Tab-separated table of C-alpha atoms in Angstrom:
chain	number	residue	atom	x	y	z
A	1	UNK	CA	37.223	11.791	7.355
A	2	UNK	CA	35.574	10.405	10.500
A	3	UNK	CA	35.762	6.990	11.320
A	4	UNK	CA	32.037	5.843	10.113
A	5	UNK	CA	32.491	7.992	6.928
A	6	UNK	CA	32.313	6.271	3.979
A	7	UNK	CA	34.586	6.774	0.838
A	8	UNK	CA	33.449	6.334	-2.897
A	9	UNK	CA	35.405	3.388	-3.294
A	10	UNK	CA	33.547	1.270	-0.160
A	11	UNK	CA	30.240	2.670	-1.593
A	12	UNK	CA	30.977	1.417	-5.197
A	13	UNK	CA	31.624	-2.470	-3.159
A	14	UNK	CA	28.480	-1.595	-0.690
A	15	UNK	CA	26.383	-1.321	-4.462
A	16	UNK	CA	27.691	-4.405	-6.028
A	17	UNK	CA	25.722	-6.039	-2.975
A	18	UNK	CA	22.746	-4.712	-4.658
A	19	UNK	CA	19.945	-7.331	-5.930
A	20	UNK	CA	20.367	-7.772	-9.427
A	21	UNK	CA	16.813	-9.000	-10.630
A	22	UNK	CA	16.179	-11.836	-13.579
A	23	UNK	CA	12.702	-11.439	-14.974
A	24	UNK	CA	10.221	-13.969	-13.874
A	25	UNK	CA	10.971	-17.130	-15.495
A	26	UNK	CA	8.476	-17.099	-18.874
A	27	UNK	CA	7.877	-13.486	-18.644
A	28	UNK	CA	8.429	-12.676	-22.356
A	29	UNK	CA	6.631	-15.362	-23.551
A	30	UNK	CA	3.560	-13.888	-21.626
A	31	UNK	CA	4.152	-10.726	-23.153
A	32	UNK	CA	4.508	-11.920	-26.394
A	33	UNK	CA	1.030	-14.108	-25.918
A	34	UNK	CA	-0.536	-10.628	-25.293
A	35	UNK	CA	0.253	-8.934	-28.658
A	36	UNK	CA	-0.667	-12.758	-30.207
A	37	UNK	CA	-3.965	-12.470	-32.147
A	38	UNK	CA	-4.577	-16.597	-31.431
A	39	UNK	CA	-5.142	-15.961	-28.140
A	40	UNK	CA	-7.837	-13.425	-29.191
A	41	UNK	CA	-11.436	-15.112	-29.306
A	42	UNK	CA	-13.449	-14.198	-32.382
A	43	UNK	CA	-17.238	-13.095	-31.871
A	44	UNK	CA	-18.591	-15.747	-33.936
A	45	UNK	CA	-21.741	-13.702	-36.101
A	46	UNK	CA	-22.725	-16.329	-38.400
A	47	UNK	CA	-23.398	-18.469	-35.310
A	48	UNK	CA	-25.212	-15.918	-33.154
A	49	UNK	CA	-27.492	-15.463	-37.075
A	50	UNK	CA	-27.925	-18.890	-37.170
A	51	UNK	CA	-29.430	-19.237	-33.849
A	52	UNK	CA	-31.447	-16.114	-34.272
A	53	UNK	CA	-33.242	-17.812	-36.957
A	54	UNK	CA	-34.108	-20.922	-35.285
A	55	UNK	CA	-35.755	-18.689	-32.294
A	56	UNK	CA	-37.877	-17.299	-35.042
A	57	UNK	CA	-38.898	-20.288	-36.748
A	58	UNK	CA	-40.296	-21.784	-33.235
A	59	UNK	CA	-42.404	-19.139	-32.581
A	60	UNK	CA	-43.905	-19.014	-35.792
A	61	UNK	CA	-46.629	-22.302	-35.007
A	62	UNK	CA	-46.579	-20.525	-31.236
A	63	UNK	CA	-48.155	-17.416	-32.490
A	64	UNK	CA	-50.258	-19.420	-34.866
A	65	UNK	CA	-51.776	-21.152	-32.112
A	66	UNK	CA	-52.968	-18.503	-30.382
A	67	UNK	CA	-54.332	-16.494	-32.987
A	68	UNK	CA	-56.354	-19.832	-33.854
A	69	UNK	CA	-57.595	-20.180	-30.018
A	70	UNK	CA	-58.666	-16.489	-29.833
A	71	UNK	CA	-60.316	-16.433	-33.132
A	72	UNK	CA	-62.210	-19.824	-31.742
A	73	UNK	CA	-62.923	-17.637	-28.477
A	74	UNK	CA	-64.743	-15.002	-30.415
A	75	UNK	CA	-66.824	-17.239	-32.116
A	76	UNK	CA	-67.637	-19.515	-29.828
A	77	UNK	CA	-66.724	-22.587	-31.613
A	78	UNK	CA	-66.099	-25.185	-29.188
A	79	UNK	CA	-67.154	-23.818	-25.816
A	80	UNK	CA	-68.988	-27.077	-24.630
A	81	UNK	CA	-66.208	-28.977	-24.353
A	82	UNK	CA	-64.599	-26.708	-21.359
A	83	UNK	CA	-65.449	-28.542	-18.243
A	84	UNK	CA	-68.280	-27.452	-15.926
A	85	UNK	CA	-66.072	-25.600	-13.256
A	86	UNK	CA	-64.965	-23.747	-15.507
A	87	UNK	CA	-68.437	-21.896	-16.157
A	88	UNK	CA	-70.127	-18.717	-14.743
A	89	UNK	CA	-72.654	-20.825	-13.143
A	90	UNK	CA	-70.346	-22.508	-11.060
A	91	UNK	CA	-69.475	-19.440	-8.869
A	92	UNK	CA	-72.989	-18.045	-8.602
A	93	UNK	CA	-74.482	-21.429	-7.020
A	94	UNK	CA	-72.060	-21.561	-4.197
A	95	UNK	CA	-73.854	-20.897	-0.797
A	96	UNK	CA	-72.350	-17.928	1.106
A	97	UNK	CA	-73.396	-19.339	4.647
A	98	UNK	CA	-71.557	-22.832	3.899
A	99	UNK	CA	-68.252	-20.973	4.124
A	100	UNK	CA	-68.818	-18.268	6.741
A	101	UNK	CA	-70.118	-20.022	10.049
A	102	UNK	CA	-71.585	-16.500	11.033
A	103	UNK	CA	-74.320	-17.669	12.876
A	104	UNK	CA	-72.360	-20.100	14.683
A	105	UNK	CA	-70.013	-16.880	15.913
A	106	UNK	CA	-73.154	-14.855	17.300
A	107	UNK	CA	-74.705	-17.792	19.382
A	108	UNK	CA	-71.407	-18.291	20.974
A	109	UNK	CA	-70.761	-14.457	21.635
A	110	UNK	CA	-74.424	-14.022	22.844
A	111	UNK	CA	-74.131	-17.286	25.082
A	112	UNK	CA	-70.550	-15.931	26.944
A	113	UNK	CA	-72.474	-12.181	27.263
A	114	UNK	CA	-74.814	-14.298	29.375
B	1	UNK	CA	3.978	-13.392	-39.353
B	2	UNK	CA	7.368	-13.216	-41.936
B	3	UNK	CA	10.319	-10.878	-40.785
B	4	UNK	CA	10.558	-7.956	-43.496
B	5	UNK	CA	13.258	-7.249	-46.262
B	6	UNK	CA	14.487	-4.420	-43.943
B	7	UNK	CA	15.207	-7.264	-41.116
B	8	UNK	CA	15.969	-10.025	-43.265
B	9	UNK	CA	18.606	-7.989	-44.760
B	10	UNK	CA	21.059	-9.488	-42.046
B	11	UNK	CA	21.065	-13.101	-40.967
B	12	UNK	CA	18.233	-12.963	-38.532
B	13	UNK	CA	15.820	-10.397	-36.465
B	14	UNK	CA	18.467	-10.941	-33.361
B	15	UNK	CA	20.975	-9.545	-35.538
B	16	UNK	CA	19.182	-6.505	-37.009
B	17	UNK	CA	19.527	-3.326	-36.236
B	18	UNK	CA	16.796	-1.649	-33.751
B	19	UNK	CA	15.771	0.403	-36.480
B	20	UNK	CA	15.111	-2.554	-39.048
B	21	UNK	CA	12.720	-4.429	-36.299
B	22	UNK	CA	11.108	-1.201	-35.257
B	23	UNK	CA	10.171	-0.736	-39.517
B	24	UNK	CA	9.253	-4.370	-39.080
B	25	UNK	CA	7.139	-3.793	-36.165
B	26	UNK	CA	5.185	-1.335	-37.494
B	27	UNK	CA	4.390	-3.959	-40.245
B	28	UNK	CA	2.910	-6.095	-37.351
B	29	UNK	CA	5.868	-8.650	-37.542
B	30	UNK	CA	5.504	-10.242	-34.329
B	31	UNK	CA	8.834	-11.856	-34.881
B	32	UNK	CA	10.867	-8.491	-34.856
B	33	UNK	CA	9.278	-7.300	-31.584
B	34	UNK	CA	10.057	-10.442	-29.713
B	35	UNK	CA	13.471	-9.964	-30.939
B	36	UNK	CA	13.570	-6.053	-29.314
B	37	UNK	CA	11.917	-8.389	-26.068
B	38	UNK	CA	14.360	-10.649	-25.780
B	39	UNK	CA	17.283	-7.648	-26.679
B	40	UNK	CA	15.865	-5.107	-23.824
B	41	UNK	CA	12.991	-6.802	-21.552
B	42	UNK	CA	15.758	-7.752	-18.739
B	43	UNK	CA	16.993	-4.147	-18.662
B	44	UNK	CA	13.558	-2.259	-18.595
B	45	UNK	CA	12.678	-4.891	-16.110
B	46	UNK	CA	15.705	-4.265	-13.539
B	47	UNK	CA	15.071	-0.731	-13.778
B	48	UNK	CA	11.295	-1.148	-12.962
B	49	UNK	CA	12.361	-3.191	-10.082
B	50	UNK	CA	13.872	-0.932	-8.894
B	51	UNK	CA	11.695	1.844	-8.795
B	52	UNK	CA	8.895	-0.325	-7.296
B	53	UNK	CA	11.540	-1.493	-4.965
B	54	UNK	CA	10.796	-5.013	-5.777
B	55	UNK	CA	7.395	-4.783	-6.258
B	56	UNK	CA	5.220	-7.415	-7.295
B	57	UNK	CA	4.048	-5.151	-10.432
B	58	UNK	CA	7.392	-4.590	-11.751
B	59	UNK	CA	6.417	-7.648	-14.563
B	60	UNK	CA	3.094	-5.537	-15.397
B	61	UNK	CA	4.432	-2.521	-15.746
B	62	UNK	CA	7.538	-3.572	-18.147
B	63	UNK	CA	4.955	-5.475	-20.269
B	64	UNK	CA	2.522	-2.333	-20.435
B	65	UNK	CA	5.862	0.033	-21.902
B	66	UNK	CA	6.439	-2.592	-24.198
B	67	UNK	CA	2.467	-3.044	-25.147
B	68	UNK	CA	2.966	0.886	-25.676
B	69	UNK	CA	5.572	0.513	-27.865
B	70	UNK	CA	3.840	-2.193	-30.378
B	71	UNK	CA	0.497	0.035	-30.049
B	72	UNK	CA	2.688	2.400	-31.946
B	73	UNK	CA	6.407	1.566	-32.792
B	74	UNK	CA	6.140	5.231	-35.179
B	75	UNK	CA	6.306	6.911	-32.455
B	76	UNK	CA	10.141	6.437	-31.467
B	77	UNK	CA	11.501	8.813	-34.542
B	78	UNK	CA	15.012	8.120	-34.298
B	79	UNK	CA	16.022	3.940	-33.823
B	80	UNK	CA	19.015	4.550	-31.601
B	81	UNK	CA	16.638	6.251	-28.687
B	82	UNK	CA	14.908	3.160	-28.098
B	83	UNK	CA	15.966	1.570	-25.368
B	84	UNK	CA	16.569	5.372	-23.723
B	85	UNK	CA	12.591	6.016	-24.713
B	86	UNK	CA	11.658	2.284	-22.852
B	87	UNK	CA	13.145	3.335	-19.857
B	88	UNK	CA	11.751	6.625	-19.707
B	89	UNK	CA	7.937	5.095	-20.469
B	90	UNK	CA	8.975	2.790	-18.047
B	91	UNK	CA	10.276	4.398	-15.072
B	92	UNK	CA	7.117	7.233	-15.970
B	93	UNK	CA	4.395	4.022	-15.277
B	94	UNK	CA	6.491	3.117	-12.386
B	95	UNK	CA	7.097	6.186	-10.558
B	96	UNK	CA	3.029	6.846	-11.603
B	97	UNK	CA	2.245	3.325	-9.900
B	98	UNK	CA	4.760	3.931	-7.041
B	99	UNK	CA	2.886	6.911	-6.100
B	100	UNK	CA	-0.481	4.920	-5.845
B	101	UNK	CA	1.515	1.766	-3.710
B	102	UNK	CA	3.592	2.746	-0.714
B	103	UNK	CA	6.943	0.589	-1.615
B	104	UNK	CA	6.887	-2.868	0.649
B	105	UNK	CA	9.675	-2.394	3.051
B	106	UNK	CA	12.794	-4.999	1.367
B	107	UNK	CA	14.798	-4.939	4.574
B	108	UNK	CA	11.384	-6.537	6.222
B	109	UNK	CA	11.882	-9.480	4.098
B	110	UNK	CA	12.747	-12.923	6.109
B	111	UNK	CA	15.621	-14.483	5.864
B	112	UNK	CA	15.445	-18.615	4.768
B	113	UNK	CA	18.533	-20.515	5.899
B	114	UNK	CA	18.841	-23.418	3.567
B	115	UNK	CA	20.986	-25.557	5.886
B	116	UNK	CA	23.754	-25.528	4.091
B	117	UNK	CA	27.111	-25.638	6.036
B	118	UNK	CA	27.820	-21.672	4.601
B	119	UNK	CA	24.514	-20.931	5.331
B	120	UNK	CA	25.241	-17.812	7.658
B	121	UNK	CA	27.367	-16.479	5.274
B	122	UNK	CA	24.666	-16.659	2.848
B	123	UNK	CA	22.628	-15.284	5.075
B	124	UNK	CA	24.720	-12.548	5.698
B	125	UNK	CA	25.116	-11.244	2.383
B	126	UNK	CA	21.533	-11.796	1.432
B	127	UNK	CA	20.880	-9.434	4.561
B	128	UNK	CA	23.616	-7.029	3.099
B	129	UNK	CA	21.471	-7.420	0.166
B	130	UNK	CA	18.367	-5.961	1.165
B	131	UNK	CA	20.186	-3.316	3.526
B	132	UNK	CA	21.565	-1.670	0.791
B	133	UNK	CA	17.988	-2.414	-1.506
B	134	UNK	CA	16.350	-1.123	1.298
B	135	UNK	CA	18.677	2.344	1.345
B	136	UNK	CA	18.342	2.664	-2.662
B	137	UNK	CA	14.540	2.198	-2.396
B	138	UNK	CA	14.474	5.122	0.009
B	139	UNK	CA	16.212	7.464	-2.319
B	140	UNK	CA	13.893	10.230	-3.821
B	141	UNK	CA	12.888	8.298	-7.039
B	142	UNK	CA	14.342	11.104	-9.334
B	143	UNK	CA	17.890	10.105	-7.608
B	144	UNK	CA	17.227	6.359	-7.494
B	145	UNK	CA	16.804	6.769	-11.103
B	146	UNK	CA	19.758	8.382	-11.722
B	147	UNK	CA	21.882	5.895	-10.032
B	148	UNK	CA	19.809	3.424	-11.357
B	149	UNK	CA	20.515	4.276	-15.262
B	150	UNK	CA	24.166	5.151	-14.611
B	151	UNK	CA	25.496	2.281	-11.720
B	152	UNK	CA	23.693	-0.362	-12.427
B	153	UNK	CA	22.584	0.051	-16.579
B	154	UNK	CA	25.895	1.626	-17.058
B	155	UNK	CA	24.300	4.036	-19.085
B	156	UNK	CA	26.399	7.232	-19.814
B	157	UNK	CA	25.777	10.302	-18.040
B	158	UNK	CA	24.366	11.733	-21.443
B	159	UNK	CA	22.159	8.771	-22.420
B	160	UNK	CA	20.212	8.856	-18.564
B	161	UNK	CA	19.934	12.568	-18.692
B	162	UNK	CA	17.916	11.914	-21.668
B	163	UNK	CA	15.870	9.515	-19.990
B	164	UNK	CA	14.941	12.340	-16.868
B	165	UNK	CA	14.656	14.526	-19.447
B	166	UNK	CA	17.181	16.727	-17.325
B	167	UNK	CA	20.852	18.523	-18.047
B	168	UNK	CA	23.603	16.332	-17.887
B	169	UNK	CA	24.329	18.923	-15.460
B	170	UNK	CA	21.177	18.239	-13.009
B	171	UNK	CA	21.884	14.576	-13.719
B	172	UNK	CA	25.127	14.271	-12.188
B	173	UNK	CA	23.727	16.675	-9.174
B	174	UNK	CA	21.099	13.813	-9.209
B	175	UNK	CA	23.862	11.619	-8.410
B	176	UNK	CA	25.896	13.480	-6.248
B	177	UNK	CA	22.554	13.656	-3.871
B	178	UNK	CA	22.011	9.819	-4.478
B	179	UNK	CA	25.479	8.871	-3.106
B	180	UNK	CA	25.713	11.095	-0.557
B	181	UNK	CA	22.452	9.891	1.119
B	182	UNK	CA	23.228	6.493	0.905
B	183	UNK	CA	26.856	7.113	2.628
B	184	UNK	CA	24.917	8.927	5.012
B	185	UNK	CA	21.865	5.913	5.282
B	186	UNK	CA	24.026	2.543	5.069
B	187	UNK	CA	27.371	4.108	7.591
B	188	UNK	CA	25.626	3.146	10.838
B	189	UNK	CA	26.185	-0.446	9.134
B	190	UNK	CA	29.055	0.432	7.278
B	191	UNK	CA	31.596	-2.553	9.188
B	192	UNK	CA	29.146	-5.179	8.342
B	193	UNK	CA	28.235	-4.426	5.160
B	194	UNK	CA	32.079	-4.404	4.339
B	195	UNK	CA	32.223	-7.704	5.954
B	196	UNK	CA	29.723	-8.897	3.685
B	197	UNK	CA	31.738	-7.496	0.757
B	198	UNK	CA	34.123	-9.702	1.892
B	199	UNK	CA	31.979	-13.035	2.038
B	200	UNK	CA	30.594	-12.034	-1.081
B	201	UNK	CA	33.904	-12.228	-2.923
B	202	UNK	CA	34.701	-15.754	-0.694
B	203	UNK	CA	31.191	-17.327	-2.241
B	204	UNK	CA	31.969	-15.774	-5.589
């Protein structure tokens, strides 16, 4: 045996050096809370119905108002009390040359040609 | 959640026999299991420490073999295999997760002297510690788990060659390799660690 060999004996005292790891302190009870069904949240249906409903119900008097406007659309029940603007007229009487300023734009590029 | 006639038979679910909580457990009796956590969790959980050496994971993985075995408690057919069949799922998830993480280096772990007036003696064998963690973690894992099972579970030759799924024959050539590398890895430290041997019976 050389001198830095090692016998069985010294590594059998060399071992009991060894870590001996504990579990983490609350480590069962963690386990045990995964297996627990308490900790697992129900999908509550009856609610989800409920709620379901209630959509339902408020768009009942939604659709019922506009079926009512478009049927009053078609028969043109009530169009004079839309406001002017809001009439084909409107549009057509506008004057093109108000909003333009073409003229104004050839004068000045005739005027700097000269 | 009531224990069942099978487990009650004795004074308690601590005191029944592994194969009257298993029966119970695969009646969902949450009692019996935690009495198979509280009767083998600290042993699974050294092993698994072991093989992760010192991983952070080493809780998961001992939770997820025992999750396996209340998923399905039928599946251990004979009672007195239990604990053998725990370590095997075990040290199977660990070796499977060891693969995926390269094991943290223990011997890189700081030292934190707590001021005390023995604190370098403390020191010194928490360093002899993790010098001979360090050599066991570098052990191929087959042989880690060998020594493992037999040195520190003082599980029987047998009883570990079940749990490799190996000859009692290849088991003990297992450990033969095991001991021989870590003569061969701890001998450049060999006086110290003796030292240490020493301090450790002065403290204890």
């Amino acid at each position: 045996m050389t001198r830095d060999s090692m016998s069985d004996q010294e590594l059998d005292r060399l071992l009991a050096l060894a870590s001996k790891p504990a579990p983490p302190r609350g480590a069962e009870d963690r386990l045990m809370a995964k297996i627990n069904p308490e900790n697992v949240v129900a999908f509550r249906l009856k609610q989800k119905k409920a709620q379901s409903a209630i959509s339902w119900i408020a768009a009942l008097p939604l659709a019922a108002s506009l079926a009512f406007g478009i049927w009053l659309g078609a028969a043109g029940i009530g169009t004079d009390i839309l406001p002017e603007s809001l009439g084909g007229d409107a549009v057509a009487a506008a004057d093109v040359d108000v909003f333009t300023g073409i003229e104004e734009a050839e004068t000045l590029a005739e005027d700097n040609q000269t | 959640m009531a224990i069942g006639p099978a487990a009650t038979s004795v004074s308690g679910p601590h005191q029944a026999s592994d194969a009257d909580l298993l029966t119970a457990c695969a009646r969902r009796d949450h009692r019996a299991f935690r009495a198979l956590v509280d009767r083998y969790y600290a042993t699974v959980y050294r092993v698994v420490w072991r093989m992760t050496g010192g991983g952070a994971h080493a809780e998961d993985i001992t939770q997820e073999a025992f999750l396996k075995l209340w998923s399905n408690p039928g599946q251990i057919r004979e009672a007195g295999a239990l604990k053998g069949w725990l370590m095997r799922v075990a040290s199977n998830l660990a070796m499977d997760g060891f693969r995926a993480k390269p094991m943290k280096d223990l011997e890189a772990a700081s030292d934190v002297s707590d001021g005390r007036p023995d604190a370098e003696e403390v020191q010194m064998k928490s360093w002899a510690a993790r010098r001979v963690d360090s050599a066991i973690a570098r052990l191929p894992e087959r042989q880690r788990l060998a020594l493992t099972l037999v040195h520190f579970e003082q599980m029987s030759n047998g009883a570990a060659a079940v749990v490799l799924e190996v000859s009692v024959d290849a088991l003990e050539s297992l450990l033969a390799r095991a001991r021989r590398a870590l003569k061969e890895e701890l001998a450049a430290d060999r006086e110290t660690l003796l030292e240490a041997v020493n301090v450790e019976g002065q403290i204890s």
